Short mmCIF file of C-alpha atoms in Angstrom, two decimals:
data_model
loop_
_atom_site.label_atom_id
_atom_site.label_comp_id
_atom_site.label_asym_id
_atom_site.label_seq_id
_atom_site.Cartn_x
_atom_site.Cartn_y
_atom_site.Cartn_z
CA UNK A 28 6.01 -8.13 27.67
CA UNK A 29 1.88 -6.96 27.64
CA UNK A 30 1.02 -4.72 24.87
CA UNK A 31 -2.36 -2.56 23.56
CA UNK A 32 -3.60 -4.02 20.49
CA UNK A 33 -6.65 -3.75 17.78
CA UNK A 34 -7.46 -7.63 17.22
CA UNK A 35 -9.44 -8.65 14.40
CA UNK A 36 -12.00 -11.23 16.18
CA UNK A 37 -13.74 -13.01 13.28
CA UNK A 38 -14.77 -12.65 9.57
CA UNK A 39 -16.31 -9.42 9.51
CA UNK A 40 -16.16 -8.23 13.30
CA UNK A 41 -15.41 -5.11 14.30
CA UNK A 42 -11.83 -4.29 16.14
CA UNK A 43 -11.37 -5.03 19.62
CA UNK A 44 -8.28 -2.98 21.69
CA UNK A 45 -6.76 -5.89 24.07
CA UNK A 46 -4.22 -6.38 26.23
CA UNK A 47 -2.08 -9.35 24.28
CA UNK A 48 1.35 -11.02 25.44
CA UNK A 49 4.52 -9.97 23.31
CA UNK A 50 6.89 -13.10 23.70
CA UNK A 51 10.97 -12.44 22.78
CA UNK A 52 11.95 -11.37 19.64
CA UNK A 53 13.73 -14.64 17.61
CA UNK A 54 17.23 -14.14 16.15
CA UNK A 55 16.06 -12.32 13.04
CA UNK A 56 13.38 -10.30 14.49
CA UNK A 57 13.89 -6.50 15.76
CA UNK A 58 11.39 -5.56 18.72
CA UNK A 59 9.41 -1.95 18.00
CA UNK A 60 7.54 0.15 19.62
CA UNK A 61 5.18 1.50 17.29
CA UNK A 62 4.50 5.17 16.85
CA UNK A 63 1.58 5.04 14.33
CA UNK A 64 0.19 3.20 11.45
CA UNK A 65 -1.62 3.28 8.11
CA UNK A 66 -4.95 1.66 7.36
CA UNK A 67 -4.98 0.02 4.15
CA UNK A 68 -7.38 -1.25 1.95
CA UNK A 69 -6.02 -4.71 2.31
CA UNK A 70 -6.53 -4.70 6.29
CA UNK A 71 -10.44 -4.60 5.30
CA UNK A 72 -10.16 -7.69 3.06
CA UNK A 73 -8.74 -9.81 5.93
CA UNK A 74 -10.88 -8.56 8.58
CA UNK A 75 -13.88 -9.58 6.27
CA UNK A 76 -12.68 -13.24 5.12
CA UNK A 77 -11.54 -12.39 2.02
CA UNK A 78 -7.95 -13.04 2.01
CA UNK A 79 -6.93 -15.96 4.07
CA UNK A 80 -4.91 -15.17 7.46
CA UNK A 81 -6.87 -16.94 10.22
CA UNK A 82 -8.52 -14.76 12.90
CA UNK A 83 -8.52 -13.86 15.28
CA UNK A 84 -5.21 -11.72 13.97
CA UNK A 85 -4.07 -8.22 14.78
CA UNK A 86 -3.23 -6.58 11.61
CA UNK A 87 -1.70 -3.43 10.30
CA UNK A 88 0.69 -3.70 7.69
CA UNK A 89 2.11 0.40 7.75
CA UNK A 90 3.95 0.54 10.93
CA UNK A 91 6.42 2.77 12.10
CA UNK A 92 8.01 3.15 14.91
CA UNK A 93 11.10 2.83 17.07
CA UNK A 94 13.68 -0.32 17.76
CA UNK A 95 13.39 -0.98 21.22
CA UNK A 96 15.42 -4.28 20.83
CA UNK A 97 17.49 -6.75 18.32
CA UNK A 98 17.44 -10.28 18.01
CA UNK A 99 21.48 -11.79 17.56
CA UNK A 100 21.31 -12.20 14.08
CA UNK A 101 20.39 -8.63 13.27
CA UNK A 102 22.68 -6.27 11.48
CA UNK A 103 20.63 -3.52 9.47
CA UNK A 104 19.19 -1.78 12.26
CA UNK A 105 19.64 -0.61 16.19
CA UNK A 106 17.93 0.03 18.95
CA UNK A 107 17.22 3.56 18.40
CA UNK A 108 16.60 3.65 14.82
CA UNK A 109 13.78 4.89 13.21
CA UNK A 110 12.07 3.12 11.30
CA UNK A 111 9.05 2.30 8.38
CA UNK A 112 7.47 -1.38 8.61
CA UNK A 113 6.68 -3.11 4.78
CA UNK A 114 6.28 -6.31 3.69
CA UNK A 115 7.77 -9.75 4.36
CA UNK A 116 9.85 -11.08 1.84
CA UNK A 117 11.25 -14.90 2.37
CA UNK A 118 14.77 -13.28 0.97
CA UNK A 119 15.85 -16.96 -0.70
CA UNK A 120 13.69 -17.44 -3.49
CA UNK A 121 15.04 -17.25 -6.77
CA UNK A 122 12.40 -13.73 -7.20
CA UNK A 123 13.87 -12.25 -3.94
CA UNK A 124 17.67 -12.99 -5.07
CA UNK A 125 16.61 -11.56 -8.41
CA UNK A 126 15.16 -8.22 -6.91
CA UNK A 127 12.19 -8.74 -6.89
CA UNK A 128 11.15 -8.77 -3.21
CA UNK A 129 7.36 -7.76 -4.24
CA UNK A 130 6.46 -11.16 -5.79
CA UNK A 131 8.07 -13.67 -3.84
CA UNK A 132 7.72 -17.13 -4.42
CA UNK A 133 6.53 -17.63 -0.53
CA UNK A 134 4.23 -14.38 -0.40
CA UNK A 135 1.38 -15.72 1.10
CA UNK A 136 2.62 -17.59 3.76
CA UNK A 137 5.18 -14.25 4.26
CA UNK A 138 2.60 -11.62 4.57
CA UNK A 139 -0.77 -13.40 5.44
CA UNK A 140 0.06 -16.57 7.41
CA UNK A 141 -0.02 -15.50 10.44
CA UNK A 142 2.65 -17.57 12.17
CA UNK A 143 6.27 -17.75 12.05
CA UNK A 144 8.14 -20.38 10.16
CA UNK A 145 7.83 -22.73 12.83
CA UNK A 146 4.14 -22.24 13.30
CA UNK A 147 4.50 -20.19 16.71
CA UNK A 148 3.22 -16.60 16.88
CA UNK A 149 4.47 -13.91 18.78
CA UNK A 150 0.93 -12.32 20.05
CA UNK A 151 -1.09 -14.38 22.59
CA UNK A 152 -4.07 -13.63 24.76
CA UNK A 153 -5.96 -15.14 27.39
CA UNK A 154 -7.85 -17.80 25.37
CA UNK A 155 -5.03 -18.89 23.17
CA UNK A 156 -2.73 -17.71 20.48
CA UNK A 157 -3.34 -14.65 18.16
CA UNK A 158 -2.11 -14.70 14.52
CA UNK A 159 0.95 -12.05 14.39
CA UNK A 160 3.72 -11.05 11.94
CA UNK A 161 0.82 -10.00 9.87
CA UNK A 162 3.25 -8.39 6.50
CA UNK A 163 5.83 -9.29 8.60
CA UNK A 164 4.43 -7.15 11.20
CA UNK A 165 1.47 -7.23 12.82
CA UNK A 166 1.58 -2.83 12.90
CA UNK A 167 -1.98 -2.25 15.28
CA UNK A 168 -0.29 -3.32 18.62
CA UNK A 169 2.14 -0.85 21.09
CA UNK A 170 5.02 -3.04 20.21
CA UNK A 171 5.72 -5.89 17.51
CA UNK A 172 8.17 -8.61 16.49
CA UNK A 173 9.18 -7.78 13.44
CA UNK A 174 11.02 -9.83 10.83
CA UNK A 175 14.15 -7.86 9.12
CA UNK A 176 13.51 -8.14 5.88
CA UNK A 177 9.57 -5.69 6.68
CA UNK A 178 12.36 -3.06 8.02
CA UNK A 179 13.68 -0.29 6.65
CA UNK A 180 15.91 2.63 8.58
CA UNK A 181 14.45 5.79 8.08
CA UNK A 182 15.96 9.85 8.88
CA UNK A 183 14.99 10.34 12.51
CA UNK A 184 14.19 13.99 11.39
CA UNK A 185 11.03 12.49 9.17
CA UNK A 186 8.19 12.60 11.71
CA UNK A 187 7.28 8.89 12.15
CA UNK A 188 3.57 9.49 11.71
CA UNK A 189 3.72 11.24 8.34
CA UNK A 190 5.85 8.45 7.46
CA UNK A 191 4.13 5.22 8.53
CA UNK A 192 1.89 5.20 5.25
CA UNK A 193 4.71 4.10 2.90
CA UNK A 194 4.87 1.06 4.04
CA UNK A 195 1.91 0.07 1.40
CA UNK A 196 -0.60 2.25 -0.37
CA UNK A 197 1.82 5.27 -1.42
CA UNK A 198 4.98 2.57 -2.26
CA UNK A 199 2.15 0.81 -4.19
CA UNK A 200 1.11 3.88 -5.56
CA UNK A 201 4.19 5.55 -6.53
CA UNK A 202 6.16 2.36 -7.25
CA UNK A 203 3.92 1.30 -9.89
CA UNK A 204 4.66 4.76 -11.51
CA UNK A 205 9.00 4.78 -10.81
CA UNK A 206 9.82 1.79 -11.32
CA UNK A 207 7.38 -0.44 -13.42
CA UNK A 208 5.37 1.76 -16.09
CA UNK A 209 8.13 4.90 -15.99
CA UNK A 210 6.58 7.22 -17.85
CA UNK A 211 8.59 9.52 -20.13
CA UNK A 212 8.63 13.01 -19.88
CA UNK A 213 5.55 14.92 -21.70
CA UNK A 214 3.53 11.36 -21.74
CA UNK A 215 0.16 11.18 -20.37
CA UNK A 216 -1.64 8.50 -17.30
CA UNK A 217 -5.04 8.45 -16.44
CA UNK A 218 -5.32 6.98 -12.52
CA UNK A 219 -8.41 5.24 -12.27
CA UNK A 220 -9.38 5.63 -7.84
CA UNK A 221 -7.43 8.66 -6.34
CA UNK A 222 -7.71 7.01 -2.64
CA UNK A 223 -3.60 6.28 -1.26
CA UNK A 224 -2.75 4.20 -3.80
CA UNK A 225 -3.99 6.63 -6.86
CA UNK A 226 -2.99 9.53 -5.17
CA UNK A 227 0.53 8.58 -4.75
CA UNK A 228 0.61 7.25 -8.42
CA UNK A 229 0.00 11.20 -9.65
CA UNK A 230 2.44 12.62 -7.29
CA UNK A 231 5.18 10.07 -8.36
CA UNK A 232 3.30 10.78 -12.65
CA UNK A 233 4.52 14.37 -11.93
CA UNK A 234 7.91 13.46 -10.18
CA UNK A 235 8.31 11.61 -13.78
CA UNK A 236 7.21 14.39 -15.82
CA UNK A 237 4.26 13.31 -16.99
CA UNK A 238 2.49 16.51 -18.39
CA UNK A 239 -1.15 15.26 -18.66
CA UNK A 240 -2.05 13.84 -15.55
CA UNK A 241 -5.73 12.68 -15.60
CA UNK A 242 -8.14 11.48 -12.16
CA UNK A 243 -11.19 9.55 -12.35
CA UNK A 244 -12.93 9.32 -8.97
CA UNK A 245 -16.11 8.85 -7.40
CA UNK A 246 -15.49 11.89 -4.70
CA UNK A 247 -15.54 15.47 -5.65
CA UNK A 248 -13.15 16.18 -2.76
CA UNK A 249 -10.75 13.55 -4.32
CA UNK A 250 -10.65 14.85 -7.02
CA UNK A 251 -10.22 18.09 -5.68
CA UNK A 252 -7.16 17.10 -3.80
CA UNK A 253 -5.71 15.53 -6.74
CA UNK A 254 -5.37 18.45 -8.66
CA UNK A 255 -3.91 19.87 -5.24
CA UNK A 256 -0.95 17.48 -5.85
CA UNK A 257 -0.58 17.40 -9.80
CA UNK A 258 -3.45 16.22 -11.26
CA UNK A 259 -3.65 18.32 -14.51
CA UNK A 260 -7.52 16.85 -15.19
CA UNK A 261 -10.11 15.37 -12.98
CA UNK A 262 -13.29 13.23 -14.49
CA UNK A 263 -16.26 12.11 -12.08
CA UNK A 264 -17.58 9.03 -14.13
CA UNK A 265 -21.24 9.80 -12.56
CA UNK A 266 -21.32 12.79 -14.51
CA UNK A 267 -19.95 11.93 -17.68
CA UNK A 268 -18.45 9.62 -19.95
CA UNK A 269 -14.57 9.16 -18.53
CA UNK A 270 -13.65 7.42 -22.05
CA UNK A 271 -15.08 10.17 -24.11
CA UNK A 272 -13.84 12.96 -21.74
CA UNK A 273 -10.25 11.34 -22.07
CA UNK A 274 -10.08 11.11 -25.80
CA UNK A 275 -10.96 14.97 -25.52
CA UNK A 276 -8.79 16.06 -22.80
CA UNK A 277 -5.73 13.94 -25.67
CA UNK A 278 -6.98 15.30 -28.31
CA UNK A 279 -8.17 11.45 -29.47
CA UNK A 280 -4.71 10.01 -28.97
CA UNK A 281 -6.04 8.20 -25.68
CA UNK A 282 -3.75 7.71 -22.79
CA UNK A 283 0.06 6.11 -22.67
CA UNK A 284 -0.43 4.65 -19.15
CA UNK A 285 -3.46 3.87 -17.34
CA UNK A 286 -3.65 2.66 -13.96
CA UNK A 287 -6.73 1.10 -12.00
CA UNK A 288 -6.02 0.96 -8.12
CA UNK A 289 -10.16 -0.11 -8.30
CA UNK A 290 -10.49 -3.86 -9.63
CA UNK A 291 -14.01 -3.44 -10.57
CA UNK A 292 -13.89 -4.75 -13.81
CA UNK A 293 -16.45 -2.48 -15.64
CA UNK A 294 -13.53 0.24 -14.63
CA UNK A 295 -10.40 -2.00 -15.77
CA UNK A 296 -12.68 -2.03 -19.45
CA UNK A 297 -13.27 2.14 -19.66
CA UNK A 298 -8.87 1.79 -19.02
CA UNK A 299 -8.34 -0.21 -21.55
CA UNK A 300 -10.79 1.61 -24.24
CA UNK A 301 -8.86 4.87 -22.94
CA UNK A 302 -5.27 3.70 -24.07
CA UNK A 303 -3.29 5.54 -26.96
CA UNK A 304 -1.89 2.91 -29.79
CA UNK A 305 1.06 0.92 -27.73
CA UNK A 306 -0.14 2.11 -24.41
CA UNK A 307 -0.12 0.21 -20.93
CA UNK A 308 -2.36 -0.58 -18.37
CA UNK A 309 -1.84 -1.60 -14.62
CA UNK A 310 -3.84 -3.19 -12.04
CA UNK A 311 -2.68 -2.85 -8.63
CA UNK A 312 -6.32 -3.38 -7.06
CA UNK A 313 -7.18 -6.21 -5.21
CA UNK A 314 -10.32 -8.13 -6.46
CA UNK A 315 -12.66 -10.74 -4.73
CA UNK A 316 -11.35 -14.29 -6.14
CA UNK A 317 -13.08 -15.24 -8.64
CA UNK A 318 -13.04 -11.56 -10.28
CA UNK A 319 -12.98 -11.60 -14.12
CA UNK A 320 -12.75 -9.36 -17.05
CA UNK A 321 -12.94 -9.29 -20.44
CA UNK A 322 -11.62 -7.69 -22.89
CA UNK A 323 -12.81 -6.61 -26.54
CA UNK A 324 -10.30 -8.60 -28.90
CA UNK A 325 -10.48 -7.13 -32.26
CA UNK A 326 -9.98 -3.33 -31.57
CA UNK A 327 -7.35 -4.31 -29.16
CA UNK A 328 -5.27 -6.39 -31.15
CA UNK A 329 -4.72 -3.58 -33.43
CA UNK A 330 -3.73 -0.97 -30.27
CA UNK A 331 -0.90 -3.50 -29.46
CA UNK A 332 -1.23 -2.57 -25.83
CA UNK A 333 0.01 -3.86 -22.93
CA UNK A 334 -1.65 -5.26 -20.09
CA UNK A 335 -0.05 -6.27 -16.34
CA UNK A 336 -0.57 -6.19 -12.68
CA UNK A 337 1.76 -4.87 -10.18
CA UNK A 338 2.59 -5.87 -6.44
CA UNK A 339 3.87 -3.48 -4.54
CA UNK A 340 5.19 -0.99 -6.56
CA UNK A 341 7.90 -3.75 -8.08
CA UNK A 342 9.50 -1.97 -4.88
CA UNK A 343 12.70 -3.35 -3.01
CA UNK A 344 11.47 -1.38 0.09
CA UNK A 345 14.59 -1.14 1.80
CA UNK A 346 15.78 1.14 -1.42
CA UNK A 347 12.66 2.84 -2.28
CA UNK A 348 11.50 3.79 0.35
CA UNK A 349 14.07 5.95 1.69
CA UNK A 350 13.70 8.06 -1.41
CA UNK A 351 10.17 8.52 -1.04
CA UNK A 352 11.05 10.03 1.81
CA UNK A 353 13.89 12.45 0.12
CA UNK A 354 10.78 13.31 -2.38
CA UNK A 355 8.53 14.22 0.25
CA UNK A 356 11.49 16.91 2.49
CA UNK A 357 12.24 18.23 -0.71
CA UNK A 358 8.31 19.09 -1.13
CA UNK A 359 8.11 16.64 -4.20
CA UNK A 360 6.20 13.79 -2.73
CA UNK A 361 3.83 15.80 -0.44
CA UNK A 362 1.38 12.40 0.96
CA UNK A 363 1.06 14.37 4.28
CA UNK A 364 -2.06 15.81 2.41
CA UNK A 365 -3.79 13.04 2.66
CA UNK A 366 -3.17 11.93 6.29
CA UNK A 367 -6.21 12.24 8.78
CA UNK A 368 -4.65 10.60 12.51
CA UNK A 369 -6.93 8.47 15.32
CA UNK A 370 -5.86 6.91 17.98
CA UNK A 371 -6.21 3.25 18.65
CA UNK A 372 -9.22 3.44 20.18
CA UNK A 373 -10.88 4.65 17.19
CA UNK A 374 -9.18 2.46 14.75
CA UNK A 375 -13.03 0.66 13.80
CA UNK A 376 -13.92 5.01 12.74
CA UNK A 377 -11.00 5.12 11.13
CA UNK A 378 -11.90 1.47 8.71
CA UNK A 379 -15.40 2.98 8.71
CA UNK A 380 -14.03 6.48 7.07
CA UNK A 381 -11.65 5.16 4.63
CA UNK A 382 -14.04 2.91 3.68
CA UNK A 383 -16.66 5.46 2.71
CA UNK A 384 -14.09 8.16 1.14
CA UNK A 385 -14.60 10.77 3.33
CA UNK A 386 -10.62 10.19 4.89
CA UNK A 387 -7.96 9.21 2.05
CA UNK A 388 -5.83 7.57 4.61
CA UNK A 389 -6.37 7.43 8.20
CA UNK A 390 -3.26 7.11 10.26
CA UNK A 391 -3.32 4.99 14.11
CA UNK A 392 -0.95 7.12 15.97
CA UNK A 393 0.13 5.41 19.62
#
């Protein structure tokens, strides 16, 4: 069938809206008519060649839509179901079989390979194959053949254009707090970078019962929104010493938990310095391969602190995303406040406002 899609044609080039051919879904695939797709930082770094998906490609990995057809092996959804799409995983490696799908041993091939396992693509142009199955979905397209592991059935009463960002960024921030860090009620947390991932972490910290929640960002507009959705304190590092401010807020104890969404080495060092004794620092930001950070050993040793990296919020998407939908329906996870919608023809504008920080979560609506 003919579909309309935004294609990343080459490294660093703007996306181009084109008509492509989509083949028939395989037995383990679900054809989804897209209603919306979030724009994520990962889309931008693949467009720019930092991560290795072959170009040209149809990106997009925060899709939401309605099932139109299912392959013969599909048992989890049927035509008419409303679905959110998340990262693909193989389902048969040791990590997947242990319930650790976010750490699938075949993650790079499943999510960034641009091909099915047999080497085919579901999308073609007049010039030849176009990389597909990005995160199992390639959601910047009016329709997509999606692998079953990427598909999550959701409440049909919830608006799909709102739910789309749950597939990656919001799941990552909220999951890192609720699935991985698991802060105790009454504990303290600082979030460095309050974009989509950081904002989700702030909302999740409030759900978890943290009583001191600090947002750190260079954009005052983001900090104002962070306070609206759950931050008890905010810091703009352009105007004050972040570590000193955190010490003041916590009465020199430091924070129990720190989450860095920036992957900037200097910010990571600040996050470590702000920790309380036995504190935990989680990194979720994606950095260019080869980026390194050094921590001071002497003071770190006596703190007994923990540093961990977290992927996809350590979640099982089919379990965790419906929980986030329920929290949103209860008014306890108001991520809709982060969203601004764009048409497919304005997708490059959506990328630009995301990169500038003007908009926290752009969403493409088909």
